[in-house]
Coordinates of C-alpha atoms and ligand atoms in Angstrom, one line a residue:
X1 CA 8.3 -11.9 11.4
X2 CA 4.6 -10.8 11.5
X3 CA 1.7 -12.9 12.6
X4 CA -1.9 -11.9 12.0
X5 CA -4.5 -14.5 13.0
X6 CA -3.1 -17.8 11.6
X7 CA -1.0 -16.0 8.9
X8 CA 2.7 -15.7 9.6
X9 CA 5.1 -14.0 7.3
X10 CA 8.9 -13.9 7.6
X11 CA 9.2 -10.2 7.1
X12 CA 8.2 -7.1 9.1
X13 CA 7.4 -5.1 6.0
X14 CA 4.0 -5.0 4.3
X15 CA 3.2 -3.5 0.8
X16 CA 0.5 -0.9 1.3
X17 CA -2.9 -0.9 -0.3
X18 CA -2.7 2.1 -2.7
X19 CA -5.6 3.0 -4.9
X20 CA -4.6 3.2 -8.5
X21 CA -1.2 1.6 -7.7
X22 CA -1.3 -1.7 -5.9
X23 CA -2.5 -3.8 -8.8
X24 CA -1.3 -7.3 -9.5
X25 CA 1.8 -6.2 -11.6
X26 CA 2.9 -3.8 -9.0
X27 CA 2.6 -6.4 -6.3
X28 CA 4.5 -9.0 -8.3
X29 CA 7.4 -6.6 -9.0
X30 CA 7.7 -5.8 -5.3
X31 CA 7.5 -9.5 -4.4
X32 CA 10.3 -10.2 -6.8
X33 CA 12.5 -7.9 -4.7
X34 CA 11.7 -9.1 -1.2
X35 CA 8.1 -8.1 -0.4
X36 CA 6.4 -11.0 1.4
X37 CA 3.0 -9.7 2.2
X38 CA 0.9 -7.3 0.1
X39 CA -2.5 -5.7 -0.2
X40 CA -4.8 -5.1 -3.1
X41 CA -5.9 -1.6 -4.0
X42 CA -8.8 -0.3 -1.9
X43 CA -12.0 -2.0 -3.1
X44 CA -15.4 -0.2 -2.8
X45 CA -17.7 -2.8 -1.2
X46 CA -20.6 -1.2 -3.1
X47 CA -18.9 -1.5 -6.5
X48 CA -18.2 -5.2 -5.6
X49 CA -21.8 -5.8 -4.9
X50 CA -22.8 -4.1 -8.1
X51 CA -20.4 -6.4 -9.9
X52 CA -18.4 -3.5 -11.4
X53 CA -16.0 -5.0 -14.0
X54 CA -13.0 -3.0 -13.0
X55 CA -13.5 -3.8 -9.3
X56 CA -13.8 -7.6 -10.0
X57 CA -10.5 -7.4 -12.0
X58 CA -8.8 -5.9 -9.0
X59 CA -9.5 -9.2 -7.1
X60 CA -7.5 -11.5 -9.4
X61 CA -4.2 -12.9 -8.1
X62 CA -1.9 -15.7 -9.2
X63 CA -0.6 -18.2 -6.6
X64 CA 2.8 -16.4 -6.4
X65 CA 0.9 -13.3 -5.2
X66 CA 0.3 -14.7 -1.7
X67 CA -0.1 -14.1 1.2
X68 CA -2.4 -11.3 0.0
X69 CA -4.8 -9.1 1.9
X70 CA -7.8 -7.3 0.3
X71 CA -9.0 -4.0 1.6
X72 CA -12.6 -2.8 1.5
X73 CA -14.2 0.5 2.2
X74 CA -17.8 1.1 3.2
X75 CA -20.0 2.5 6.0
X76 CA -23.0 0.3 5.3
X77 CA -23.3 -3.0 7.3
X78 CA -25.6 -4.7 4.7
X79 CA -23.3 -3.8 1.8
X80 CA -20.3 -5.1 3.8
X81 CA -22.0 -8.4 4.5
X82 CA -22.8 -8.8 0.7
X83 CA -19.3 -7.9 -0.2
X84 CA -17.8 -10.4 2.3
X85 CA -20.0 -13.0 0.8
X86 CA -18.5 -12.3 -2.6
X87 CA -15.0 -12.2 -1.2
X88 CA -15.4 -15.6 0.3
X89 CA -15.0 -17.0 -3.2
X90 CA -11.5 -15.6 -3.4
X91 CA -8.3 -16.9 -1.7
X92 CA -7.4 -13.7 0.3
X93 CA -5.6 -14.4 3.5
X94 CA -6.8 -11.2 5.3
X95 CA -9.6 -8.8 4.9
X96 CA -8.8 -5.2 5.9
X97 CA -11.3 -2.5 6.6
X98 CA -10.4 1.0 5.5
X99 CA -11.1 3.7 8.1
X100 CA -8.2 5.9 6.9
X101 CA -8.9 7.2 3.3
X102 CA -8.8 11.0 3.4
X103 CA -10.3 11.7 0.0
X104 CA -13.3 14.1 0.1
X105 CA -15.5 11.9 -2.2
X106 CA -15.0 9.0 0.3
X107 CA -15.2 10.8 3.7
X108 CA -18.2 12.9 2.5
X109 CA -20.3 9.7 2.4
X110 CA -19.1 8.8 5.9
X111 CA -16.6 6.2 4.7
X112 CA -12.9 5.8 5.1
X113 CA -11.4 8.3 7.6
X114 CA -15.0 9.8 8.0
X115 CA -15.6 6.8 10.4
X116 CA -13.0 8.1 12.8
X117 CA -15.6 10.7 13.8
X118 CA -18.1 8.0 14.6
X119 CA -16.2 5.5 16.9
X120 CA -19.4 3.6 17.9
X121 CA -20.5 3.1 14.4
X122 CA -17.0 2.1 13.3
X123 CA -16.9 -0.5 16.1
X124 CA -20.2 -2.0 15.0
X125 CA -19.0 -2.2 11.4
X126 CA -15.8 -4.0 12.6
X127 CA -18.0 -6.5 14.5
X128 CA -19.9 -7.1 11.3
X129 CA -16.6 -7.6 9.5
X130 CA -15.3 -10.0 12.1
X131 CA -18.6 -12.0 12.3
X132 CA -19.0 -12.4 8.5
X133 CA -15.5 -12.5 7.0
X134 CA -14.6 -16.1 7.8
X135 CA -10.9 -14.9 7.8
X136 CA -8.7 -12.7 10.0
X137 CA -9.9 -9.1 9.8
X138 CA -7.7 -6.0 10.2
X139 CA -8.4 -2.3 10.2
X140 CA -6.5 0.6 8.9
X141 CA -6.9 3.9 10.8
X142 CA -5.3 7.3 11.0
X143 CA -4.2 9.1 14.2
X144 CA -7.5 11.0 14.1
X145 CA -9.7 13.3 12.1
X146 CA -7.7 16.5 12.9
X147 CA -5.2 17.8 15.4
X148 CA -8.0 18.6 17.9
X149 CA -9.4 15.0 17.7
X150 CA -6.6 12.5 17.9
X151 CA -8.5 9.5 19.0
X152 CA -6.5 6.6 17.6
X153 CA -6.1 4.8 21.0
X154 CA -9.8 4.8 21.6
X155 CA -10.5 3.5 18.1
X156 CA -7.8 0.9 18.3
X157 CA -9.1 -0.5 21.6
X158 CA -12.6 -0.6 20.1
X159 CA -11.2 -2.5 17.1
X160 CA -9.4 -5.0 19.3
X161 CA -12.6 -5.4 21.3
X162 CA -14.5 -6.1 18.1
X163 CA -12.2 -9.0 17.4
X164 CA -9.9 -7.4 14.8
X165 CA -6.6 -9.4 14.5
X166 CA -4.3 -6.5 13.5
X167 CA -4.3 -2.8 13.4
X168 CA -2.7 -0.6 10.6
X169 CA -2.2 3.0 11.6
X170 CA -1.1 5.9 9.5
X171 CA 0.4 8.4 11.9
X172 CA -1.2 11.4 10.4
X173 CA -4.7 12.9 10.8
X174 CA -7.2 13.0 8.0
X175 CA -6.7 16.7 7.7
X176 CA -3.0 16.2 7.1
X177 CA -3.6 14.0 4.1
X178 CA -0.1 12.7 3.1
X179 CA 2.0 15.6 4.3
X180 CA 3.2 17.1 7.5
X181 CA 4.8 15.5 10.5
X182 CA 4.2 11.8 11.2
X183 CA 3.0 11.4 14.8
X184 CA 5.3 8.6 16.1
X185 CA 4.2 9.1 19.7
X186 CA 0.5 8.3 18.9
X187 CA 1.6 5.1 17.1
X188 CA 3.8 4.1 20.1
X189 CA 0.8 4.8 22.5
X190 CA -1.5 2.6 20.4
X191 CA 1.1 -0.1 20.3
X192 CA 1.4 -0.1 24.1
X193 CA -2.4 -0.2 24.5
X194 CA -3.0 -3.2 22.3
X195 CA -2.2 -6.9 22.4
X196 CA -2.9 -7.5 18.7
X197 CA -0.1 -6.6 16.2
X198 CA 0.2 -2.9 15.3
X199 CA 1.5 -2.2 11.8
X200 CA 2.7 1.4 11.4
X201 CA 2.5 3.7 8.3
X202 CA 3.9 7.1 7.5
X203 CA 7.0 8.3 5.7
X204 CA 8.4 4.7 5.3
X205 CA 10.5 6.1 2.4
X206 CA 13.9 4.6 3.1
X207 CA 15.5 1.9 5.1
X208 CA 16.6 4.5 7.7
X209 CA 13.1 6.0 8.0
X210 CA 11.6 2.5 8.4
X211 CA 14.1 1.7 11.1
X212 CA 13.2 5.0 12.8
X213 CA 9.5 3.9 12.7
X214 CA 10.4 0.6 14.5
X215 CA 12.6 2.3 17.1
X216 CA 10.3 5.2 17.9
X217 CA 7.0 3.3 18.1
X218 CA 7.9 -0.4 19.0
X219 CA 5.5 -1.4 16.2
X220 CA 5.3 -5.0 15.0
X221 CA 5.7 -4.2 11.3
X222 CA 5.8 -1.3 8.9
X223 CA 3.7 -0.5 5.8
X224 CA 5.7 0.5 2.7
X225 CA 3.7 2.8 0.5
X226 CA 5.2 5.8 -1.4
X227 CA 8.6 4.4 -0.7
X228 CA 8.0 1.5 -3.1
X229 CA 6.9 3.8 -6.1
X230 CA 9.6 3.1 -8.7
X231 CA 11.7 1.6 -5.9
X232 CA 10.8 -2.1 -5.2
X233 CA 14.4 -2.5 -4.0
X234 CA 13.3 -0.8 -0.8
X235 CA 12.2 -4.3 0.5
X236 CA 15.6 -6.0 -0.2
X237 CA 17.6 -3.1 1.1
X238 CA 15.5 -2.6 4.3
X239 CA 15.7 -6.2 5.3
X240 CA 19.5 -6.0 5.0
X241 CA 19.7 -2.7 6.8
X242 CA 17.5 -3.9 9.7
X243 CA 19.8 -6.9 10.1
X244 CA 23.1 -5.1 10.4
X245 CA 22.8 -1.5 9.3
X246 CA 24.7 -2.1 6.1
X247 CA 24.3 -3.1 2.5
X248 CA 22.6 0.0 1.2
X249 CA 23.9 -0.6 -2.3
X250 CA 21.5 0.9 -4.8
X251 CA 20.5 -0.9 -8.0
X252 CA 22.5 -0.1 -11.1
X253 CA 20.7 1.6 -13.9
X254 CA 20.8 -1.7 -15.9
X255 CA 18.8 -3.4 -13.2
X256 CA 16.4 -0.5 -13.0
X257 CA 15.8 -0.7 -16.8
X258 CA 15.3 -4.5 -16.6
X259 CA 12.8 -4.1 -13.8
X260 CA 10.9 -1.4 -15.7
X261 CA 10.7 -3.7 -18.8
X262 CA 9.3 -6.5 -16.6
X263 CA 6.8 -4.2 -14.9
X264 CA 5.7 -2.8 -18.3
X265 CA 5.2 -6.4 -19.7
X266 CA 3.2 -7.4 -16.6
X267 CA 1.0 -4.3 -16.9
X268 CA 0.4 -4.9 -20.6
X269 CA -0.4 -8.6 -19.9
X270 CA -2.8 -7.7 -17.1
X271 CA -4.6 -4.6 -18.5
X272 CA -4.0 -4.8 -22.3
X273 CA -1.6 -2.7 -24.4
X274 CA -3.3 0.7 -24.2
X275 CA -4.3 0.8 -20.5
X276 CA -1.1 -1.0 -19.5
X277 CA 1.1 1.6 -21.2
X278 CA -1.0 4.5 -19.7
X279 CA -0.6 3.0 -16.3
X280 CA 3.1 2.6 -16.7
X281 CA 3.6 6.3 -17.7
X282 CA 3.8 7.5 -14.1
X283 CA 6.0 4.6 -13.1
X284 CA 8.6 5.7 -15.7
X285 CA 8.9 9.0 -13.8
X286 CA 9.2 7.2 -10.5
X287 CA 11.8 4.7 -11.6
X288 CA 13.8 7.5 -13.3
X289 CA 13.6 9.7 -10.2
X290 CA 16.9 11.6 -9.7
X291 CA 18.2 10.8 -13.2
X292 CA 19.0 13.6 -15.6
X293 CA 16.4 12.5 -18.2
X294 CA 13.7 15.1 -18.0
X295 CA 12.9 15.0 -21.7
X296 CA 12.5 11.3 -21.6
X297 CA 10.1 11.5 -18.7
X298 CA 8.0 14.0 -20.7
X299 CA 8.0 11.6 -23.7
X300 CA 7.2 8.7 -21.5
X301 CA 4.2 10.6 -20.2
X302 CA 2.9 10.7 -23.7
X303 CA 4.0 7.3 -24.9
X304 CA 1.1 5.4 -26.5
X305 CA 2.4 1.9 -27.0
X306 CA 4.9 -0.5 -25.4
X307 CA 7.4 -0.3 -28.3
X308 CA 7.7 3.4 -27.7
X309 CA 8.0 2.9 -24.0
X310 CA 10.7 0.3 -24.4
X311 CA 12.7 2.6 -26.6
X312 CA 12.5 5.3 -23.9
X313 CA 13.6 2.8 -21.2
X314 CA 16.6 1.9 -23.5
X315 CA 17.5 5.5 -24.0
X316 CA 17.3 6.1 -20.3
X317 CA 19.7 3.2 -19.7
X318 CA 22.2 4.6 -22.3
X319 CA 22.0 8.2 -21.1
X320 CA 22.3 7.5 -17.4
X321 CA 25.0 5.6 -15.7
X322 CA 23.5 7.1 -12.6
X323 CA 22.6 5.2 -9.4
X324 CA 20.1 7.1 -7.2
X325 CA 21.5 8.2 -3.9
X326 CA 20.5 6.7 -0.6
X327 CA 17.7 8.6 0.9
X328 CA 19.0 9.3 4.4
X329 CA 16.8 12.1 5.6
X330 CA 16.1 10.5 9.0
Ligands
FMN401 C1 -1.5 7.0 -4.3 C2 -1.8 6.5 -3.0 C3 -2.9 5.7 -2.8 C4 -3.3 5.2 -1.5 N1 -4.4 4.4 -1.4 C5 -4.6 3.8 -0.2 C6 -5.7 2.9 -0.1 O1 -6.4 2.6 -1.1 N2 -5.9 2.3 1.1 C7 -5.1 2.7 2.2 O2 -5.3 2.1 3.3 N3 -4.1 3.5 2.1 C8 -3.8 4.1 0.9 N4 -2.8 5.0 0.8 C9 -2.0 5.4 2.0 C10 -0.8 4.5 2.2 O3 -1.2 3.1 2.4 C11 0.0 4.9 3.4 O4 -0.7 4.8 4.6 C12 0.4 6.4 3.3 O5 0.9 6.7 2.0 C13 1.5 6.8 4.3 O6 2.7 6.1 4.1 P1 4.0 6.8 3.3 O7 4.1 8.2 3.9 O8 5.1 5.8 3.7 O9 3.6 6.8 1.9 C14 -2.5 5.5 -0.4 C15 -1.3 6.3 -0.6 C16 -1.0 6.8 -1.8 C17 0.2 7.7 -2.0

């Protein structure tokens, strides 16, 4: 159970905002296998204000895609106000502010994780968010900019003080990017310092690692990110595992193939044939992870239409009676 503002969801798992990944089809596939609460891809507040067509498309969601949070990135209070004004026309349940993105193009303009180096400015921006969103606001941070400046507790307290209703924390510094050790201790410290819910992120790659995150940090919920790439079953399996430590039965290759077909159809419906197939290419590799189908993965990476992709999924199913092993690298 997770409560943020007036939103309550009956699961302690949240599907991450992931740029280039967390589109509507991806969210729906994960929801079909136990995800209860999801986020859009990160949205540039500036692109939104400039009415960028691709950005506007990222905002669309059918009713079965709820509750849903939207995440924005910006370091400009006026742009943020305008973006929030536009977002007020959409049925998002939560608006999250990104102070975690490590990408050079983002931090070099002072946005994303760049704001971790400017706690006072970040706090002001969070106040602007809270005052203008008209909905619960959350913030996503990292443990700090680098090893020498781990300031998550200070930032988290400022966020709470600004009226933020929940805090997402990736237990790595900006300089670590997506690799290296997750700092469970700093997440635990932040959790102890706050009264608002703390939702932890970092290496939530298997039911065991997600349980480890809860045990080590005392967090209220966990963000599932890379663990859901080609593996929407992680939601179903983790819920079972958290209940009684059992039921780690992996999907059969037939179920994987069926899910891939559904995902491909959703992508083609949402983005059109060409773009939908291109976006599915990387998912083929993720779904087929661990299967001995290297040639098929190469072909899928070059597939140009859904008929070709469907044929490759069929071949994968025939060639592989394989079920991926349980990832137990706790
Ligand atoms: C491809 C990709 C895109 C991401 N995009 C975003 C994003 O737009 N906003 C965000 O807050 N985090 C983003 N993240 C970070 C994840 O939400 C998560 O915090 C991070 O991957 C750590 O979790 P994990 O180790 O379990 O994957 C992204 C991660 C990946 C792998």
